[in-house]
C-alpha angles and dihedrals in degrees: 000000000000090000092054092048091050091048091050091048089052091051092049092050091050091050090050090048091051093048091050093047093048092048092050093044095047092048092048093046093049092048092047092048092049092049092046092048089053088050090051092048091049092049094243094112136031128230086253089060089053091051091047093053090048092050093047093051091050090050088054092052095059096064089047091057089046091052089052090054092048090050092051093048092047093051092044090050091052090051091049092048092051090051091048093052090048089053091049090054093054114110122218118248091212115071135170119249114251091247096042116142122224115270112252116207124191109183125300139160142221122225127189121199130173094007117161133183125202 
């Protein structure tokens, strides 16, 4: 149950991170496009400058999305590692007696009949 809660917490934090990144990026892109369009209308910039600014901002957004994915995978790996170490610390309920003799096997077979899966 703790693993599921940690995994859900990781998903929520990633969703919040993505919302924040998209909000910041959309605001910056809209502001830059408005400023560039005013520059084009005033004759201070060309349409090519507007396209260049738009392309540069989109190129900046791709690494941000990549960083979000790296963050998610890192956090999920830490959660998985914690679960693995907790499993390694578990002690078995079934133990050999101190004077137990080694199990000697001489052949054998396993046969399944009338087995069904649903």
